Coordinates of C-alpha atoms in Angstrom, one line a residue:
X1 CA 0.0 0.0 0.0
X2 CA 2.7 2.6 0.4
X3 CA 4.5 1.4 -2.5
X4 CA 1.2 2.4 -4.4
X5 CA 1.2 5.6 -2.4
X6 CA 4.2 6.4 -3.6
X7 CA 3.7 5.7 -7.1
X8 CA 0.5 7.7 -7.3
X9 CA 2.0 10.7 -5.5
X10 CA 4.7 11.2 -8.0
X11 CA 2.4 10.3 -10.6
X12 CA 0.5 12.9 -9.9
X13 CA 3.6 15.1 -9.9
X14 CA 4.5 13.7 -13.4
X15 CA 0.9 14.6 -15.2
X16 CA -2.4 16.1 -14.8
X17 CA -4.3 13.4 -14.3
X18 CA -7.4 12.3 -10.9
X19 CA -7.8 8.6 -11.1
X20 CA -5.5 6.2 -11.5
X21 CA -6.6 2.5 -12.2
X22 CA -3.8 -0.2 -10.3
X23 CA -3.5 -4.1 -10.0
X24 CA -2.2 -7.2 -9.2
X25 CA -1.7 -10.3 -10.9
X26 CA -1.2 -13.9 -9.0
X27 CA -1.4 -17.1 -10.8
X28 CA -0.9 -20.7 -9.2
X29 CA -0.6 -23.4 -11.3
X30 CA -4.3 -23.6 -13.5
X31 CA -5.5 -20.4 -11.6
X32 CA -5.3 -16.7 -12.0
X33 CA -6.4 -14.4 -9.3
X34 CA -6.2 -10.1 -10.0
X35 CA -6.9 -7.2 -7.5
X36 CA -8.0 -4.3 -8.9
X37 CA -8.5 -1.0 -7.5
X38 CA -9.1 2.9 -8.4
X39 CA -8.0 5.5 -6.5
X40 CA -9.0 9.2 -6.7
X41 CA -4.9 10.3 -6.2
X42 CA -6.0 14.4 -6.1
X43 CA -7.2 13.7 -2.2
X44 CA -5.7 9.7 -2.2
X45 CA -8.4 8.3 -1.6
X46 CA -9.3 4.6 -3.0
X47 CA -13.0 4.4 -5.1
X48 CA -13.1 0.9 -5.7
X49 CA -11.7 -2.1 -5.3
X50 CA -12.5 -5.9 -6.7
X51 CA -10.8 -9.6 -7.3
X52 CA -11.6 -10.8 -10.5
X53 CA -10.5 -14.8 -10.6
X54 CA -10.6 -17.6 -12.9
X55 CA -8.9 -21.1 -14.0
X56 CA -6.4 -20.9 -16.8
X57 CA -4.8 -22.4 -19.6
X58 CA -3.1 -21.9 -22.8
X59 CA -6.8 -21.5 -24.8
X60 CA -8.7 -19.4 -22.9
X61 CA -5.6 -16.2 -21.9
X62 CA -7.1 -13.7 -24.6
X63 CA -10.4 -14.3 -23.2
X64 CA -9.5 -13.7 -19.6
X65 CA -7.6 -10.7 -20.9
X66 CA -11.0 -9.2 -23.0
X67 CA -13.4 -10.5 -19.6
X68 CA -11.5 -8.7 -17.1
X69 CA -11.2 -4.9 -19.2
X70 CA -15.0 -5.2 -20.4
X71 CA -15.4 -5.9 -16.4
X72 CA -13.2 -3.0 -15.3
X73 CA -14.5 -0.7 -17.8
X74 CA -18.2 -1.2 -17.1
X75 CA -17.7 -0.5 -13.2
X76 CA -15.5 2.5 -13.9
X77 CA -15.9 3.9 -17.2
X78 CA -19.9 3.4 -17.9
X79 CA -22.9 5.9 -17.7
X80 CA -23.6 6.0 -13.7
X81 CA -20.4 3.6 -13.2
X82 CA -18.0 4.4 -10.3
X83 CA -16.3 7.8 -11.6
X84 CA -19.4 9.4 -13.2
X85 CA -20.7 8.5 -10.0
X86 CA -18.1 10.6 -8.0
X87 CA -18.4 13.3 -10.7
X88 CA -22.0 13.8 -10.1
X89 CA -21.4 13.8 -6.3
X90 CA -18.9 17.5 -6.9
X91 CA -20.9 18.3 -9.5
X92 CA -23.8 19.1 -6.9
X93 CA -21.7 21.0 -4.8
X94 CA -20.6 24.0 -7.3
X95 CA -22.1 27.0 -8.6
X96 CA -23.2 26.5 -12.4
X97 CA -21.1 30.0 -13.1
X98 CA -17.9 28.1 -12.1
X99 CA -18.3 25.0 -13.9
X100 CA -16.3 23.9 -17.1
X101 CA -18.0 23.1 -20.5
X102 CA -17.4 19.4 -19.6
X103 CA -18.6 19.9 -15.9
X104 CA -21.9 21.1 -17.5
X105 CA -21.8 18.5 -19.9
X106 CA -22.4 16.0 -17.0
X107 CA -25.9 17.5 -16.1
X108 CA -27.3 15.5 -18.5
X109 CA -26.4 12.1 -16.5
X110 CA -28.2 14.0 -13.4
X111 CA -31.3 14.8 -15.5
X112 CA -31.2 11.1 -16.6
X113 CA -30.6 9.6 -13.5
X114 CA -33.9 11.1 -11.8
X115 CA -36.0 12.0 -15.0
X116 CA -37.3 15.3 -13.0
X117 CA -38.3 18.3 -14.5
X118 CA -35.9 20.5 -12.1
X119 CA -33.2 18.2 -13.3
X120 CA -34.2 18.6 -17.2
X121 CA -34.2 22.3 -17.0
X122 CA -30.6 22.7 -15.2
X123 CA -29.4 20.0 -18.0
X124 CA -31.1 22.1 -20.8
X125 CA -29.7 25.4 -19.7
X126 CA -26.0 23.7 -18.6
X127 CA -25.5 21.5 -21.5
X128 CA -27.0 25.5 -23.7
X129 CA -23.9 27.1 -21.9
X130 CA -21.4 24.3 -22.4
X131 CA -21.8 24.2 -26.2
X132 CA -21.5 28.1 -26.4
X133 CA -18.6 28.0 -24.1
X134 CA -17.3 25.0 -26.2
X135 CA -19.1 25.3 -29.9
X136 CA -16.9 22.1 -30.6
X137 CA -17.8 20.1 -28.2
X138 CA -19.6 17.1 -29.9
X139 CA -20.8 14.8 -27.1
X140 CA -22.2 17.9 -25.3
X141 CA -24.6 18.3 -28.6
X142 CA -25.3 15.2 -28.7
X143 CA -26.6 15.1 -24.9
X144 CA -28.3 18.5 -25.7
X145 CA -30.4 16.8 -28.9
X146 CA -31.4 14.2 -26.4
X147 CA -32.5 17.3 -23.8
X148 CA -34.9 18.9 -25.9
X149 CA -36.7 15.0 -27.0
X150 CA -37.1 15.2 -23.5
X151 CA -38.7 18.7 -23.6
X152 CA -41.1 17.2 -25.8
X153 CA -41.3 13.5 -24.7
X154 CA -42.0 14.5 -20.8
X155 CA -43.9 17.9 -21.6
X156 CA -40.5 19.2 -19.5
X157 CA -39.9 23.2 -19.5
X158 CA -41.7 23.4 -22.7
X159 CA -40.7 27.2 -24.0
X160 CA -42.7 29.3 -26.3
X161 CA -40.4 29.0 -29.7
X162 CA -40.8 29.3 -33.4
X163 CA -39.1 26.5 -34.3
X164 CA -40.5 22.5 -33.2
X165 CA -38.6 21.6 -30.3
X166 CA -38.0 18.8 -32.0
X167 CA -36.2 20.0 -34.9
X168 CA -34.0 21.3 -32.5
X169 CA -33.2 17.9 -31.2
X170 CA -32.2 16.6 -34.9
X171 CA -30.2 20.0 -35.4
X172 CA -28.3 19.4 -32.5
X173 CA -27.6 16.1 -33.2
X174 CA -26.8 16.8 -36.8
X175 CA -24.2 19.1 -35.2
X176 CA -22.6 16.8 -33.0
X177 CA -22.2 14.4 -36.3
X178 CA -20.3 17.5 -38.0
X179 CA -17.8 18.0 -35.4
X180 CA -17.1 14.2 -35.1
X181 CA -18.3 12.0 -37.6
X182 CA -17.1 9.1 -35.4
X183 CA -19.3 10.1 -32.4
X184 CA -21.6 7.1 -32.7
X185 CA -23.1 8.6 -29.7
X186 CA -23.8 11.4 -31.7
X187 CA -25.3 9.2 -34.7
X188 CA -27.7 7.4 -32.1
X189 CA -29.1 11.0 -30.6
X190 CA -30.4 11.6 -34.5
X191 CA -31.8 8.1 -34.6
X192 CA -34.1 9.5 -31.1
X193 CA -34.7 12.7 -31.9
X194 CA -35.9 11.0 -35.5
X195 CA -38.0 8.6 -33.6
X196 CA -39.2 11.5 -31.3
X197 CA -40.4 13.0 -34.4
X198 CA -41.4 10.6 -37.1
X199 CA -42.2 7.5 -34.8
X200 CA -40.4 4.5 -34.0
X201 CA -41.9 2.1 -37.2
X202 CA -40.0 4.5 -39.6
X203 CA -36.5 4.7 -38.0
X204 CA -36.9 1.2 -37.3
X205 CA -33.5 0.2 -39.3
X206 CA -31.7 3.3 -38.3
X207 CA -32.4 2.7 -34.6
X208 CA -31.1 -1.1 -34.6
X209 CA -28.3 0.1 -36.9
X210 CA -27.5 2.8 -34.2
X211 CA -27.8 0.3 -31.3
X212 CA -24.8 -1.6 -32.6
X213 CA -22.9 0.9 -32.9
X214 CA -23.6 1.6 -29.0
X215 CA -23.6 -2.1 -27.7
X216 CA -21.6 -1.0 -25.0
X217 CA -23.2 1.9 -23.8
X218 CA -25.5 0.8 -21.0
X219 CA -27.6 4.1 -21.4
X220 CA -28.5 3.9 -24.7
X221 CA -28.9 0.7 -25.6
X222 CA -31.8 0.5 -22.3
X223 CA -33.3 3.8 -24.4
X224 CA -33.6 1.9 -27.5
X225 CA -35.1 -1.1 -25.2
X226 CA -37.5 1.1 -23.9
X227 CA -38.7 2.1 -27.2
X228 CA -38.6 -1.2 -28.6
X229 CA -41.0 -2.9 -26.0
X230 CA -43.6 0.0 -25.2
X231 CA -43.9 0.4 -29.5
X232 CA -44.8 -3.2 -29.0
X233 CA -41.7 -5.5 -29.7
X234 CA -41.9 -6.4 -25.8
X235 CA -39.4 -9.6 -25.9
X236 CA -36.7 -8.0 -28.0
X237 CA -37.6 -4.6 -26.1
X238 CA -36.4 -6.5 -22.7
X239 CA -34.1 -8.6 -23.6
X240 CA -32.2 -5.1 -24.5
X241 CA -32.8 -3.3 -20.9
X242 CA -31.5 -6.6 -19.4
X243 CA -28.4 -6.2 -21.3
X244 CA -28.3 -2.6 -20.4
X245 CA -28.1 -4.1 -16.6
X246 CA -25.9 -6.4 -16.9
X247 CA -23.1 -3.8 -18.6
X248 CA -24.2 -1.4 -15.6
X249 CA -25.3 -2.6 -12.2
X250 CA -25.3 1.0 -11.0
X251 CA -28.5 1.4 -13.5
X252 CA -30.9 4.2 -13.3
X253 CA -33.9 3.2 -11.3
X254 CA -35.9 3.9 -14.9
X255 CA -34.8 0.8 -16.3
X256 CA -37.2 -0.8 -14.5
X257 CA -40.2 1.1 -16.0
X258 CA -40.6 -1.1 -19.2
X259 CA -40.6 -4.7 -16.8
X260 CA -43.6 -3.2 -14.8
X261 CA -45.1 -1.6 -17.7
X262 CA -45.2 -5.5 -19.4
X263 CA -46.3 -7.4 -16.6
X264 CA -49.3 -4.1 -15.9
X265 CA -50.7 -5.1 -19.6
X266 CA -50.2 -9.0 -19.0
X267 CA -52.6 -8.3 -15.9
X268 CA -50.0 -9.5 -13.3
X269 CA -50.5 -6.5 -11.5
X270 CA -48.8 -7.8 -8.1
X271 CA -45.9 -9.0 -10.2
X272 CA -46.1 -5.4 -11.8
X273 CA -46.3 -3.8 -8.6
X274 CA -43.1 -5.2 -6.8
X275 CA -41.1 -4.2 -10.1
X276 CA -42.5 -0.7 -10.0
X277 CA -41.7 -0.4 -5.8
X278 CA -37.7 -0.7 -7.2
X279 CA -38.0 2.6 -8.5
X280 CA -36.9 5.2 -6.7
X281 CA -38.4 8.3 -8.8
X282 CA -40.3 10.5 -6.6
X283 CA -39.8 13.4 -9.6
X284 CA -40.7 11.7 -12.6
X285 CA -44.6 12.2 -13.1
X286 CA -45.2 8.9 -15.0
X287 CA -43.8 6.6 -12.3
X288 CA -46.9 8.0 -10.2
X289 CA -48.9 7.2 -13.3
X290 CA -48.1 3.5 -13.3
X291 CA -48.2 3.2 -9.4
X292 CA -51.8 4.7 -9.7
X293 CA -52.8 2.4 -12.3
X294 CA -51.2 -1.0 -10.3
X295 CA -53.2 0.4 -7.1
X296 CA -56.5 0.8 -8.3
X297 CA -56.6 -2.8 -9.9
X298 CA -55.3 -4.1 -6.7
X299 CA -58.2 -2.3 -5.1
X300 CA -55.7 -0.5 -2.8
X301 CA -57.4 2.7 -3.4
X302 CA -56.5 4.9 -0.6
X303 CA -52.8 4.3 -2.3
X304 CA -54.1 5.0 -5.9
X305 CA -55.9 8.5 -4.7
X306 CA -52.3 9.3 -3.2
X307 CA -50.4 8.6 -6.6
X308 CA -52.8 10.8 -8.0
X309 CA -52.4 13.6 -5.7
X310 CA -48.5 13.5 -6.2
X311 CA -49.2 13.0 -9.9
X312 CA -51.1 16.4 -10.3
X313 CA -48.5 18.4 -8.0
X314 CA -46.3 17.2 -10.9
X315 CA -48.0 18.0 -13.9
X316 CA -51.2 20.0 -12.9
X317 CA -52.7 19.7 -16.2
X318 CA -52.4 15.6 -16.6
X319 CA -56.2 15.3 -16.8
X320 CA -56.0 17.0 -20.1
X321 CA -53.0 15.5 -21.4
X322 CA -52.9 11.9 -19.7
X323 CA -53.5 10.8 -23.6
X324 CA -51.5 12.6 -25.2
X325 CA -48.9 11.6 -22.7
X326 CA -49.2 7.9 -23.7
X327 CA -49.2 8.4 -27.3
X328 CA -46.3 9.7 -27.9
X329 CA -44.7 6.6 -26.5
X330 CA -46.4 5.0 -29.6
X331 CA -48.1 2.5 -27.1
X332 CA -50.7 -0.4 -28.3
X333 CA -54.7 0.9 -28.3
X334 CA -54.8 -2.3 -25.8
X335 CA -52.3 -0.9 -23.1
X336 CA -53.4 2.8 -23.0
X337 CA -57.4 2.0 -22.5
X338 CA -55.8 -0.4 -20.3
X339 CA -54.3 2.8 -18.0
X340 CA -57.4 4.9 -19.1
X341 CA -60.0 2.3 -17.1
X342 CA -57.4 1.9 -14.3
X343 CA -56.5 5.5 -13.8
X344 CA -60.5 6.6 -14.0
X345 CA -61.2 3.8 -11.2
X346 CA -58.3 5.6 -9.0
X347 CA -59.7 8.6 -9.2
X348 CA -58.4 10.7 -12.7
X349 CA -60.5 12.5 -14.6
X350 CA -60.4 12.7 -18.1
X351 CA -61.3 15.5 -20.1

């Protein structure tokens, strides 16, 4: 551990760098065992640590060797993995005037971490001032596309404008493209804000094509899942977010969404319940939607007219737009008289 110390401490003296990524390798005989640890060396602090072992032989070296950096990666490197995690953390702590273009960049993980409107407008207006700040910085467009599909996915901080919000979205995307043609990121927000616009049915191709090229990215591959199952390719929809999971076990709480929604229209409402009670989104309006709905055909109605009470202190005006709402998800007729019979017996009022 000193040794480390020391190593780390001129390190730091050496370069500009936070974290620094360590390990040890012990084999014995047909066995390899390796300790792995990051540290945060600006305060020497240690983030993480793991063991990572595994028998071993001549045929199977290259796949330890691909197993253990698509393990390290995900825990570190991936949306909501350990450093983003820490990142998010400061970030909460400092005045929006004295953040960098990249610090205000990482608003967009906060906004999708608790899918609140407070959340989506400081992302909108951070991620606004990060791309003037820095006009080439690509993966802060394409984060900002994705922003204003919110604005009109969730009804967010909608603004009076004279242009679609939603041709924003492709705009923004179609700049991040520009100043990196390699951002597959970037080529994925296009896909959405497409989708956002057009519907899922005509980017269908696009959107798979766009998946691949983000197989690794737990975020957006459990955004294409999403849209995938509630457009009505459930299985293939699933299968995705599961995937998504298993790359990141630091997941939003959202991910969950999509499991409760399926088992709410199979009519396995207890099932559907205990999924949706893993979510931990007192902010987002349409987790009080599906807890409202799971209530009333459980006949726990004291619960469903509470949903509803923190439902309209969300969105005030949901009796007019609980429709609309569902809709632009492109959900099956089937599922959304499904939530219109459920919400009415928990007390919602449709105009």
């Amino acid at each position: 551990d000193e040794d480390i110390y020391k190593s780390t401490k001129r390190l730091r003296q050496l370069v500009d760098v936070r974290y620094v990524l360590t390990g040890n390798v012990f084999i014995s005989e047909n066995h390899i065992r390796i300790y792995v640890e990051l540290d945060d060396i600006s305060n020497y602090t240690n983030l993480w640590t793991n063991l990572y072992e595994n028998k071993i032989d001549k045929n199977n070296v290259i796949l330890i060797e691909n197993d253990v950096a698509t393990h390290v990666a995900t825990a570190i490197a991936e949306p909501y993995g350990i450093i983003l995690r820490k990142e998010l953390a400061k970030l909460n702590r400092v005045e929006t005037e004295n953040l960098s273009a990249y610090q205000l960049y990482l608003q967009f993980y906060q906004f999708s971490l608790t899918l609140s409107q407070k959340d989506h407008l400081k992302a909108r207006d951070a991620l606004e001032k990060s791309v003037e700040i820095d006009p080439t910085f690509s993966a802060a467009w394409a984060a900002l596309s994705l922003i204003y599909a919110a604005e009109f996915q969730f009804s967010f901080n909608r603004l009076n404008r004279n242009k679609d919000v939603r041709d924003l979205s492709i705009e923004a995307a179609r700049k991040a493209i520009k100043i990196d043609p390699e951002n597959s990121r970037a080529s994925y927000s296009l896909v959405f804000a497409k989708m956002t616009k057009e519907g899922m049915k005509n980017c269908a191709k696009d959107a798979e094509k766009a998946y691949k090229a983000n197989s690794n990215n737990s975020l957006l591959v459990a955004i294409h899942g999403s849209r995938l199952a509630l457009s009505g390719n459930w299985d293939r929809g699933l299968e995705l977010i599961e995937e998504a999971m298993e790359l990141n076990l630091s997941h939003p709480d959202s991910y969950y969404l999509p499991f409760a929604l399926n088992y709410y229209r199979q009519g396995q409402v207890t099932k559907a319940l205990a999924i949706a009670q893993k979510m931990d989104l007192p902010d987002f309006f349409f987790s009080h939607i599906i807890n409202a709905a799971l209530h009333a055909d459980m006949e726990q109605l004291d619960e469903a007219t509470a949903d509803i009470k923190k439902l309209k202190v969300l969105y005030p005006d949901i009796e007019n737009c609980i429709l609309d709402e569902l809709k632009k998800w492109e959900m099956q007729t089937d599922l959304i008289l499904k939530f219109k019979e459920s919400l009415h017996h928990a007390g919602l009022k449709f105009s």
